[in-house]
Each structure stands twice: as structure tokens, then as C-alpha cells.
Coordinates of C-alpha atoms in Angstrom, one line a residue:
M1 CA 0.0 0.0 0.0
I2 CA 1.2 3.5 -0.9
K3 CA 1.9 5.3 2.4
T4 CA 0.2 8.7 3.0
P5 CA 2.5 11.5 4.1
I6 CA 1.1 13.2 7.2
T7 CA 2.4 16.1 9.3
V8 CA 2.8 15.4 13.0
A9 CA 3.1 18.0 15.8
Y10 CA 4.0 16.7 19.3
G11 CA 2.6 19.9 21.0
D12 CA 3.0 21.1 24.6
G13 CA 2.4 19.7 28.0
I14 CA 1.2 16.1 27.8
G15 CA 1.3 16.4 24.0
P16 CA 4.6 14.5 23.4
E17 CA 3.6 11.7 25.7
I18 CA 0.2 11.0 24.1
M19 CA 1.6 11.5 20.6
T20 CA 4.4 8.9 21.2
A21 CA 1.8 6.4 22.5
T22 CA -0.6 7.1 19.6
L23 CA 2.1 6.7 16.9
A24 CA 3.3 3.5 18.5
I25 CA -0.2 2.1 18.1
L26 CA -0.5 3.3 14.5
N27 CA 2.9 1.8 13.7
A28 CA 2.0 -1.6 15.3
A29 CA -1.3 -1.6 13.3
N30 CA 0.7 -1.1 10.1
A31 CA -1.1 2.1 9.2
A32 CA 0.2 3.2 5.8
I33 CA 1.4 6.6 6.9
T34 CA 4.8 8.5 6.7
P35 CA 5.0 11.0 9.5
E36 CA 6.9 14.3 9.1
V37 CA 7.4 16.2 12.3
I38 CA 7.0 19.9 12.8
E39 CA 7.4 22.0 15.9
I40 CA 4.7 24.4 16.8
G41 CA 3.3 25.9 20.0
E42 CA 4.9 27.2 23.2
K43 CA 8.6 26.8 22.3
V44 CA 8.0 28.5 18.9
Y45 CA 6.2 31.4 20.6
Q46 CA 9.3 31.7 22.9
Q47 CA 11.5 31.8 19.8
G48 CA 9.8 35.0 18.7
F49 CA 7.2 33.6 16.3
S50 CA 4.0 35.5 17.4
S51 CA 1.9 33.0 15.5
G52 CA 3.4 30.0 17.2
I53 CA 4.3 28.4 13.9
P54 CA 7.4 28.9 11.7
D55 CA 7.3 29.4 7.9
S56 CA 8.9 26.0 7.4
A57 CA 6.0 24.3 9.2
W58 CA 3.4 26.0 6.9
T59 CA 5.3 24.6 3.9
T60 CA 5.1 21.1 5.3
L61 CA 1.4 21.4 6.2
K62 CA 0.4 22.7 2.8
R63 CA 2.4 19.9 1.1
N64 CA 1.1 17.0 3.1
K65 CA -2.5 18.4 3.7
I66 CA -3.0 16.1 6.8
L67 CA -2.0 17.2 10.3
L68 CA -2.1 15.0 13.4
K69 CA -1.6 17.4 16.3
S70 CA -1.2 17.1 20.0
P71 CA -2.6 19.8 22.3
I72 CA -0.7 23.1 22.4
T73 CA -0.8 25.7 25.2
T74 CA -2.6 28.9 24.5
P75 CA -2.1 31.8 26.9
Q76 CA -5.2 32.9 28.8
G77 CA -6.3 36.5 29.1
G78 CA -3.4 37.9 27.2
G79 CA -0.3 37.1 25.2
Y80 CA -0.4 35.4 21.9
K81 CA -3.5 34.5 19.9
S82 CA -4.6 30.9 19.7
L83 CA -2.6 28.9 17.3
N84 CA -5.5 26.4 17.0
V85 CA -7.7 29.2 15.6
T86 CA -4.9 30.4 13.3
L87 CA -4.4 26.9 11.9
R88 CA -8.1 26.4 11.3
K89 CA -8.7 29.7 9.6
T90 CA -5.4 29.8 7.5
L91 CA -5.9 26.2 6.2
G92 CA -9.7 26.7 5.6
L93 CA -10.7 24.0 8.1
Y94 CA -14.3 25.2 8.3
A95 CA -15.9 22.0 9.8
N96 CA -15.0 20.7 13.3
V97 CA -16.4 17.2 13.7
R98 CA -16.6 15.8 17.2
P99 CA -18.2 12.4 17.7
T100 CA -19.4 11.4 21.2
V101 CA -20.2 7.8 22.1
S102 CA -20.9 6.5 25.6
L103 CA -18.7 3.6 26.8
A104 CA -20.7 2.4 29.8
P105 CA -20.2 0.7 32.1
Y106 CA -16.4 0.8 31.7
V107 CA -16.4 4.6 31.5
P108 CA -19.1 5.7 34.0
T109 CA -22.0 7.8 32.7
K110 CA -25.6 8.2 33.4
F111 CA -26.4 7.6 29.8
S112 CA -25.5 4.3 28.1
N113 CA -26.8 5.1 24.6
I114 CA -25.1 8.3 23.5
D115 CA -24.1 8.3 19.9
L116 CA -24.1 11.8 18.5
V117 CA -21.8 13.9 16.3
I118 CA -21.4 17.7 16.9
I119 CA -20.4 19.6 13.7
R120 CA -19.2 23.0 14.6
E121 CA -18.5 25.9 12.3
N122 CA -14.8 26.6 12.7
E123 CA -13.8 29.9 11.2
E124 CA -16.3 32.6 12.1
D125 CA -18.3 33.9 15.0
T126 CA -16.5 35.5 18.0
Y127 CA -13.5 33.3 17.3
A128 CA -12.3 35.9 14.8
G129 CA -10.8 37.3 18.0
I130 CA -11.6 40.9 17.1
E131 CA -11.7 42.8 20.4
H132 CA -11.3 46.4 21.4
R133 CA -11.2 48.3 24.7
Q134 CA -13.3 51.3 23.9
T135 CA -13.4 53.1 27.2
D136 CA -11.9 52.8 30.6
E137 CA -14.7 50.4 31.5
V138 CA -16.1 48.9 28.3
Y139 CA -14.7 46.1 26.2
Q140 CA -16.0 44.8 22.8
C141 CA -15.9 41.5 21.0
L142 CA -17.2 41.3 17.4
K143 CA -19.3 38.4 16.2
L144 CA -18.9 38.0 12.5
V145 CA -21.1 35.5 10.5
T146 CA -21.3 35.2 6.8
R147 CA -24.0 33.5 4.6
P148 CA -21.4 31.5 2.7
G149 CA -19.9 30.3 6.0
C150 CA -23.4 29.2 7.2
E151 CA -24.1 27.5 3.9
R152 CA -20.9 25.6 3.9
I153 CA -21.1 24.2 7.4
I154 CA -24.8 23.3 7.2
H155 CA -24.3 21.6 3.8
Y156 CA -21.4 19.7 5.4
A157 CA -23.6 18.5 8.3
F158 CA -26.3 17.1 6.0
E159 CA -23.7 15.5 3.7
Y160 CA -22.0 13.9 6.7
A161 CA -25.4 12.6 8.0
R162 CA -26.2 11.1 4.6
K163 CA -22.7 9.5 4.1
F164 CA -22.6 7.9 7.6
N165 CA -26.3 6.8 7.6
R166 CA -27.4 9.3 10.3
K167 CA -31.1 10.1 10.5
K168 CA -31.5 13.6 11.9
V169 CA -29.7 16.9 11.9
T170 CA -30.5 19.4 14.7
C171 CA -29.5 23.1 14.4
L172 CA -28.8 25.1 17.5
S173 CA -28.7 28.9 17.6
K174 CA -29.8 31.9 19.7
D175 CA -31.8 33.7 17.0
N176 CA -34.4 34.8 19.5
I177 CA -31.8 37.3 20.8
M178 CA -29.2 37.7 18.0
K179 CA -31.8 38.0 15.2
M180 CA -29.3 38.8 12.5
T181 CA -26.1 36.8 13.1
D182 CA -27.8 33.7 14.6
G183 CA -30.9 34.5 12.5
I184 CA -29.0 33.9 9.2
F185 CA -27.6 30.6 10.5
H186 CA -31.2 29.4 11.3
Q187 CA -32.5 30.8 8.0
V188 CA -29.8 29.0 5.9
F189 CA -30.5 25.8 7.9
N190 CA -34.2 25.9 6.9
E191 CA -33.3 26.5 3.3
I192 CA -30.8 23.7 3.0
A193 CA -32.8 21.2 5.0
I194 CA -35.4 21.2 2.1
E195 CA -32.7 19.7 -0.1
Y196 CA -32.4 16.6 2.1
P197 CA -36.0 15.2 2.5
D198 CA -34.5 11.8 3.6
I199 CA -33.0 13.4 6.7
Q200 CA -35.1 14.7 9.7
N201 CA -34.4 18.2 10.8
E202 CA -35.2 20.4 13.8
H203 CA -34.1 23.7 15.3
L204 CA -33.6 24.4 19.0
I205 CA -32.5 27.5 20.9
I206 CA -28.9 26.8 22.1
D207 CA -29.7 27.1 25.8
I208 CA -32.4 24.5 25.9
G209 CA -30.5 22.4 23.3
T210 CA -27.4 22.3 25.6
A211 CA -29.6 21.4 28.6
L212 CA -31.1 18.5 26.6
V213 CA -27.6 17.3 25.6
A214 CA -26.8 17.2 29.3
A215 CA -30.1 15.6 30.4
N216 CA -31.3 13.6 27.4
P217 CA -28.4 13.2 25.0
E218 CA -29.8 10.0 23.4
R219 CA -32.4 12.2 21.5
F220 CA -29.7 13.7 19.3
D221 CA -27.9 12.3 16.2
V222 CA -26.1 15.1 14.3
I223 CA -25.9 18.6 15.8
V224 CA -24.8 21.6 13.7
T225 CA -24.1 24.9 15.3
S226 CA -21.8 28.0 15.3
N227 CA -18.2 28.2 16.6
L228 CA -18.5 29.3 20.2
Y229 CA -21.7 27.3 20.9
G230 CA -20.1 24.2 19.3
D231 CA -16.9 24.5 21.3
I232 CA -18.8 24.6 24.6
L233 CA -21.4 22.0 23.6
S234 CA -18.9 19.4 22.5
D235 CA -17.1 19.5 25.8
V236 CA -20.5 19.2 27.6
A237 CA -21.4 16.2 25.5
A238 CA -18.0 14.5 26.0
Q239 CA -18.1 15.0 29.7
V240 CA -21.7 13.7 29.9
A241 CA -20.6 10.6 28.0
G242 CA -17.9 10.0 30.6
S243 CA -14.7 12.0 29.9
V244 CA -13.5 14.9 27.8
G245 CA -10.2 13.0 27.8
L246 CA -11.5 10.3 25.5
A247 CA -12.8 12.5 22.7
G248 CA -11.2 13.1 19.3
S249 CA -11.8 15.9 16.9
A250 CA -11.5 16.3 13.1
N251 CA -11.0 19.8 11.5
I252 CA -12.0 19.4 7.9
G253 CA -11.4 21.7 4.9
N254 CA -11.9 21.1 1.2
Q255 CA -8.1 20.6 0.8
V256 CA -6.5 20.1 4.2
A257 CA -7.6 18.3 7.4
M258 CA -6.3 18.4 11.0
F259 CA -6.9 15.8 13.7
E260 CA -6.6 16.4 17.4
A261 CA -7.9 15.6 20.9
I262 CA -10.5 18.0 22.2
H263 CA -8.7 18.4 25.6
G264 CA -5.9 20.8 26.4
S265 CA -2.2 20.4 27.1
A266 CA -2.7 19.7 30.8
P267 CA 0.7 21.1 31.9
D268 CA 0.0 20.2 35.5
I269 CA 0.5 16.5 34.7
A270 CA 3.0 16.8 31.9
G271 CA 6.0 14.5 32.2
K272 CA 4.3 12.2 34.7
K273 CA 3.3 9.6 32.0
I274 CA -0.3 9.4 33.5
A275 CA -2.2 11.0 30.6
N276 CA -4.8 9.1 28.7
P277 CA -3.9 9.0 25.0
S278 CA -7.4 8.0 24.0
G279 CA -8.5 11.4 22.7
L280 CA -5.6 11.7 20.3
L281 CA -6.0 8.0 19.4
N282 CA -9.6 8.6 18.5
A283 CA -8.6 11.6 16.4
A284 CA -6.1 9.4 14.6
I285 CA -8.8 6.9 13.9
Q286 CA -10.8 9.7 12.3
M287 CA -7.7 10.5 10.3
L288 CA -7.3 7.0 9.0
I289 CA -11.0 7.0 7.8
H290 CA -10.4 10.4 6.1
I291 CA -7.3 9.1 4.2
N292 CA -9.2 6.0 3.2
Q293 CA -7.6 3.4 5.5
P294 CA -10.8 2.0 7.1
E295 CA -9.3 -1.4 7.9
S296 CA -6.5 0.1 10.0
A297 CA -9.1 2.5 11.7
A298 CA -11.3 -0.5 12.6
L299 CA -8.4 -2.6 13.7
I300 CA -7.2 0.1 16.2
E301 CA -10.7 1.1 17.4
N302 CA -11.7 -2.5 18.1
A303 CA -8.4 -3.1 20.0
W304 CA -9.0 0.1 22.0
L305 CA -12.6 -1.0 22.9
K306 CA -11.3 -4.4 23.9
T307 CA -8.7 -2.8 26.2
L308 CA -11.4 -0.8 27.9
E309 CA -13.6 -3.9 28.3
D310 CA -10.6 -5.8 29.8
G311 CA -10.4 -3.1 32.6
I312 CA -7.0 -1.7 31.5
H313 CA -7.5 1.9 32.4
T314 CA -5.5 5.1 33.0
A315 CA -6.1 7.0 36.2
D316 CA -8.7 9.4 34.8
I317 CA -11.2 6.7 34.1
F318 CA -10.1 4.1 36.8
S319 CA -12.9 2.8 39.0
K320 CA -13.0 0.1 41.6
E321 CA -16.0 -1.6 40.0
Y322 CA -14.9 -2.0 36.4
S323 CA -11.1 -1.4 36.3
K324 CA -8.7 -4.3 36.8
Q325 CA -5.4 -2.5 36.2
K326 CA -4.3 1.1 36.5
V327 CA -1.7 1.8 33.8
N328 CA 0.3 4.8 32.7
T329 CA 0.3 6.3 29.2
D330 CA 2.8 3.9 27.6
E331 CA 1.3 0.8 29.3
F332 CA -2.1 1.7 28.0
A333 CA -0.7 2.0 24.5
N334 CA 1.0 -1.4 24.9
A335 CA -2.3 -2.9 26.0
V336 CA -4.0 -1.7 22.9
I337 CA -1.2 -3.0 20.7
A338 CA -1.4 -6.4 22.4
R339 CA -5.1 -6.6 21.4
L340 CA -4.7 -5.6 17.8
G341 CA -6.7 -8.2 15.8
K342 CA -9.1 -8.8 18.7
K343 CA -12.7 -7.6 18.9
P344 CA -14.8 -6.4 21.9
T345 CA -17.6 -8.5 23.2
H346 CA -19.6 -6.0 25.2
F347 CA -19.3 -3.2 22.7
K348 CA -20.4 -3.7 19.1
P349 CA -17.3 -4.3 17.0
V350 CA -16.8 -1.4 14.5
E351 CA -16.4 -1.9 10.8
Y352 CA -15.8 0.8 8.3
Q353 CA -16.7 0.3 4.6
K354 CA -14.0 0.9 2.0
N355 CA -14.2 4.3 0.4
V356 CA -16.4 5.7 3.1
R357 CA -13.8 8.5 3.6
A358 CA -15.2 11.6 5.2
K359 CA -13.9 13.9 2.6
I360 CA -16.9 16.2 1.8
E361 CA -16.4 19.3 -0.2
C362 CA -18.7 22.3 0.5
Y363 CA -18.1 25.8 -0.8
G364 CA -21.0 27.8 0.4
E365 CA -21.4 29.7 -2.9
K366 CA -25.1 29.5 -3.7
K367 CA -25.7 32.1 -6.4
K368 CA -28.2 34.8 -5.6
S369 CA -28.8 38.3 -6.8
L370 CA -27.2 41.1 -4.7
A371 CA -29.6 43.2 -2.6
K372 CA -29.9 46.9 -3.3
K373 CA -27.8 48.4 -0.5
E374 CA -28.5 52.0 0.7
L375 CA -26.9 54.1 3.5
V376 CA -29.6 55.4 5.8
G377 CA -27.9 56.4 9.0
V378 CA -25.0 56.0 11.4
D379 CA -24.5 54.9 15.0
I380 CA -21.9 57.0 16.7
F381 CA -20.3 55.4 19.8
I382 CA -19.1 57.9 22.4
D383 CA -17.0 57.6 25.5
N384 CA -19.2 59.8 27.6
M385 CA -17.6 60.6 30.9
S386 CA -20.3 62.5 32.8
D387 CA -23.2 63.9 30.8
S388 CA -26.6 62.6 31.5
P389 CA -28.5 61.2 28.5
E390 CA -30.5 64.4 28.3
A391 CA -27.5 66.6 28.6
L392 CA -25.6 64.6 25.9
A393 CA -28.6 64.8 23.6
E394 CA -28.9 68.5 24.1
K395 CA -25.2 68.9 23.3
I396 CA -25.1 66.9 20.0
K397 CA -28.6 67.0 18.6
N398 CA -28.0 70.1 16.4
A399 CA -24.5 69.0 15.2
S400 CA -25.9 68.3 11.7
T401 CA -28.5 69.9 9.6
T402 CA -29.0 66.8 7.4
L403 CA -29.0 64.2 10.1
A404 CA -31.2 64.0 13.2
L405 CA -30.4 62.4 16.5
N406 CA -33.0 59.6 16.9
T407 CA -32.0 57.6 19.9
I408 CA -29.2 57.2 22.5
T409 CA -28.6 53.7 23.7
S410 CA -26.2 52.1 26.2
R411 CA -25.3 48.4 25.9
G412 CA -28.3 48.0 23.5
L413 CA -30.8 49.6 25.8
K414 CA -32.5 52.9 24.9
I415 CA -31.6 55.7 27.4
W416 CA -32.9 58.6 25.4
P417 CA -35.6 59.9 24.7
N418 CA -38.4 58.9 27.0
S419 CA -36.3 56.4 28.9
K420 CA -37.9 54.6 31.9
I421 CA -34.5 53.6 33.4
D422 CA -33.8 55.1 36.8
A423 CA -30.0 54.8 36.7
P424 CA -28.8 54.2 33.1
Y425 CA -25.2 53.3 32.4
I426 CA -23.9 56.5 30.6
H427 CA -20.2 55.9 30.1
H428 CA -20.6 54.1 26.7
C429 CA -23.3 55.6 24.5
S430 CA -24.4 54.8 20.9
C431 CA -26.0 57.8 19.3
R432 CA -28.1 57.0 16.2
F433 CA -28.4 59.6 13.5
Q434 CA -30.7 59.2 10.5
S435 CA -32.2 61.5 7.9
A436 CA -33.5 64.8 9.3
N437 CA -36.5 64.3 7.1
N438 CA -38.9 63.0 9.8
S439 CA -41.3 61.6 7.3
N440 CA -38.9 58.8 6.4
S441 CA -36.1 57.8 8.9
L442 CA -34.9 55.2 6.3
Q443 CA -34.3 57.9 3.7
K444 CA -30.9 57.6 1.9
I445 CA -28.1 59.8 3.2
S446 CA -24.5 60.3 2.0
H447 CA -21.1 59.4 3.4
Q448 CA -20.4 63.1 3.3
D449 CA -23.2 63.7 5.7
I450 CA -21.5 61.4 8.2
I451 CA -18.1 63.0 7.6
D452 CA -19.6 66.4 8.3
L453 CA -21.3 65.1 11.5
L454 CA -18.1 63.7 12.8
S455 CA -16.3 67.0 12.1
A456 CA -19.0 68.8 14.1
L457 CA -18.8 66.4 17.0
N458 CA -15.0 66.8 17.1
K459 CA -15.5 70.6 17.4
L460 CA -17.8 69.8 20.4
N461 CA -15.0 67.8 22.0
I462 CA -17.0 64.6 21.8
D463 CA -14.9 61.5 22.1
V464 CA -16.0 59.3 19.2
I465 CA -14.7 55.8 19.7
K466 CA -16.4 54.0 16.8
T467 CA -18.9 54.5 14.0
E468 CA -21.2 51.9 12.4
N469 CA -23.0 52.8 9.2
L470 CA -26.6 51.8 8.9
Y471 CA -27.8 50.2 5.6
T472 CA -31.0 48.9 4.2
F473 CA -30.9 45.9 1.8
D474 CA -33.8 45.8 -0.6
G475 CA -35.5 48.3 1.6
K476 CA -35.2 46.2 4.8
P477 CA -33.1 47.5 7.7
G478 CA -29.8 45.8 8.1
F479 CA -29.6 46.8 11.7
T480 CA -31.5 46.2 15.0
L481 CA -33.5 48.6 17.0
A482 CA -32.5 49.2 20.6
Q483 CA -34.2 47.4 23.4
G484 CA -37.1 49.6 24.6
E485 CA -37.8 51.1 21.2

């Protein structure tokens, strides 16, 4: 068999230990791969590469197109941006696929019949990491969602369900609150679901959906959702099934794919050889299916299931009732290797069909006519140190002869005019200006009107921290009203 070249990154923390164990199992199973190692993560950050990855590694990744990656350490609350996010976006890995299966009774869980797959959009949403400190007290994170991004991930979810004989796809969003960003995700789901009459579909609000995953996970089959929700939800599902440490993850693009455990680098136990390699091993099994080596994938997965059945467990899943031997990382790998060729008896043996590879290409390019876009106003965000809403309105309402001050809001809540709030937050205000023609607040205005307004506000010593133009699309507002309007 021709060997498939793959890129391997040993990562940080427990990464080198679990990667060594995983590669030992792949080698013993005669997986037809040729690993090429790159260094990424913490050591590379320390060498001065702010992205956490050197140029030579990019070259290797784009040549091999397959990456098996151990966890890497991402600084919290500051420092460098997440290399995981950089890899996913740079390589176009738009679909994050996270299967969750219960392994009761050998891995304790209250639910013995979990078999769901969470498909998470991987490039957009708040994970763009676009944040600003706008005032002394106010911080902003932008949530960016595109129609092509929604089309791509939702098409992928339905194609995945069809390819792997799944019966239902559930969409989770929060479009009762975020009516535009989450609203387009739900809208596209409804549009695409019509194209798959053989697959059931449903939509749930993310909060009740997450609660149901925690309380009644057996009702789900395939879940598709946006980036942040999917990240949280997949950890919830994995933990409900028994342990986050067992779950693998595939990051799929049309040209490149990356496979990793969903857990982190766990620096607190690094070097102790007690980490469970199962998460990365399950990711490697996904990789083997993707590169069309289903026999090797089934051989390894069956040996892994047999090891769990035989009570050979690492410390994280060890129990007095079902464990017979507590082993370290390498001993667990050796136990799996010793069972290659054997099949589980409690768990159903797995079998993957030839050419069932998970390569699904989705581009999110449904052709449609462009909407007529017209500029009808502007939101001016102000760092307002002391003025009351009424005083601020009095100061700025005559700044323009062509634009009129319609509302002042704070954190999305109207505080002027006619506010019912006793103590509004005044230190971050959004002032909405639209056409001074009161007969039609959606009347078209010009960019020069906004420039003139900003110039006038500057003369009034108003600290403008951001502007957001307001547009209509085919006559429909492309912006929300404030709460209370």
C-alpha cells in the first residue's frame, strides 16, 4: 500500500507523551502513513514567532495536507492568539467534527446510549478574536457571521449525515436574541434542510439544546451549530458521556484536514506519564478514515474498545467496579497494541466500509442576486464621561443639519428619549443619527453627511470611539432597534 504522508506536531504539556503512544499504536497496526514532524506551540512562541508556527511548518502542512496534532498551550487572558484558531482559519478548516459515544459501564456515565456527532462551524463567530477596549470600562468582541460560512457548514452537516447513515440533523442557535447573526444561521439551515428530504431536521435554541444534551443526549444524532456554541457544547457532550479526555476531533477543509484531541495540554500532569492517549488516538482513527484506510481504523478502534472492556484503564477513568489494572500512558498503548486483531464482546465491533472516507467538499457559494444596499444612517459610539443622556442629547442634537439624533442607547438599551430607566449606564453611548426628514427615517443619506457630522462632533470635543454605518438591503433594515424602542 502506498503510504500517505502526514504532518505530526507533538505539541505542549502532555502532548509529546500521548503522541508517542498514539504513533506507537499506528505503527503496530501497520497504518500506511509516513509522519513528518514539525514544531509548533509554546517553544515556537518563545523563539519570537508570534503566530506559534514557523514558515517551514506552513510549507510542510500545505504539502502533506494532513496534520495529526497534540494539544498546544494557548495563553489565557493575554499574550499570543490561539494557534489552533490560526491553523483552522489559515488552512480553511471550516468544519469541526466531534463524535461522542458512551462507553458504559467501563467509563461511568448516566447515559448508556449516546451516539451523537457535533459539527461546529470553525472559522467565524466570536473566534475571529476581534476585540477592542473602547473606554476605561467597556470592552467589545465582534461576532462575524457570513452567509457562505453558514451554507458551507450546514451543507457539510447534511452531507455527513447522509454519508454515515445518520437520520436527523439538529440546528442550535440563539436567534431569539441575535436575530441577524444567529438568524441567518437558522434561515440557511431551513433553506438547506429542504434539499435533504430523507433526513429529519429540527431547530432548538442553544440554551435548551445544551440542557437537553446534558439531560437527554440520546435524542440527538447530528448537531450543527456555530463556533462558540459548538466548542462549549462538544465539551459538555464529551463529559456527559464519561470524559473529555476520550474525545477526538477532526477539523475538515476542502483541501486540508487536522486531527486532534479536544482536551488541552494539561501542563499540571506533563511528564508524569499518566495522561490518557485515547482522545488523540480517536482523532487518529478519524484521520485513517479520512485518508481511506478504514481497515486500520477499525483494527485500532476494536483493540481500544477491547482494552477498555478488559479493565485496562488510565487514572482518569479508573474505577473500583470496572477497572482491573491502573496503567500509565505507555502501558495503555502497549495494552492496545497487544489486542490488535481482537474484537470487543460487550461493545459492538466497529467496521468501516471501503471508500467511506469523510472527505466532503462544500463551498457555500449559492448564487443569488445582490440586494440593493443604501446608506440610511450611522451609529456614533461615544466615550461619555459625565453627561446625562438628556445633557448629551442637548449637546449633540444640532450637530448636523441633514442628520437628526433619533436615539441614544447604552449596551443595546435605549436611554434617550423617554427612557424609563432610573439609573442608566452612561459611560458608553451609541447615538443613532438618521435623515433629518422626519417623514422617512430610512431615507438615503450620503457618506459626506457622516463626515460632516463627525467633524462637528469633534469641534464639540465629543470622544467618538467607533462608527457603524446603517444600511438597508432591498429596503429592509440591516440593523437592529435598541431594546425599549
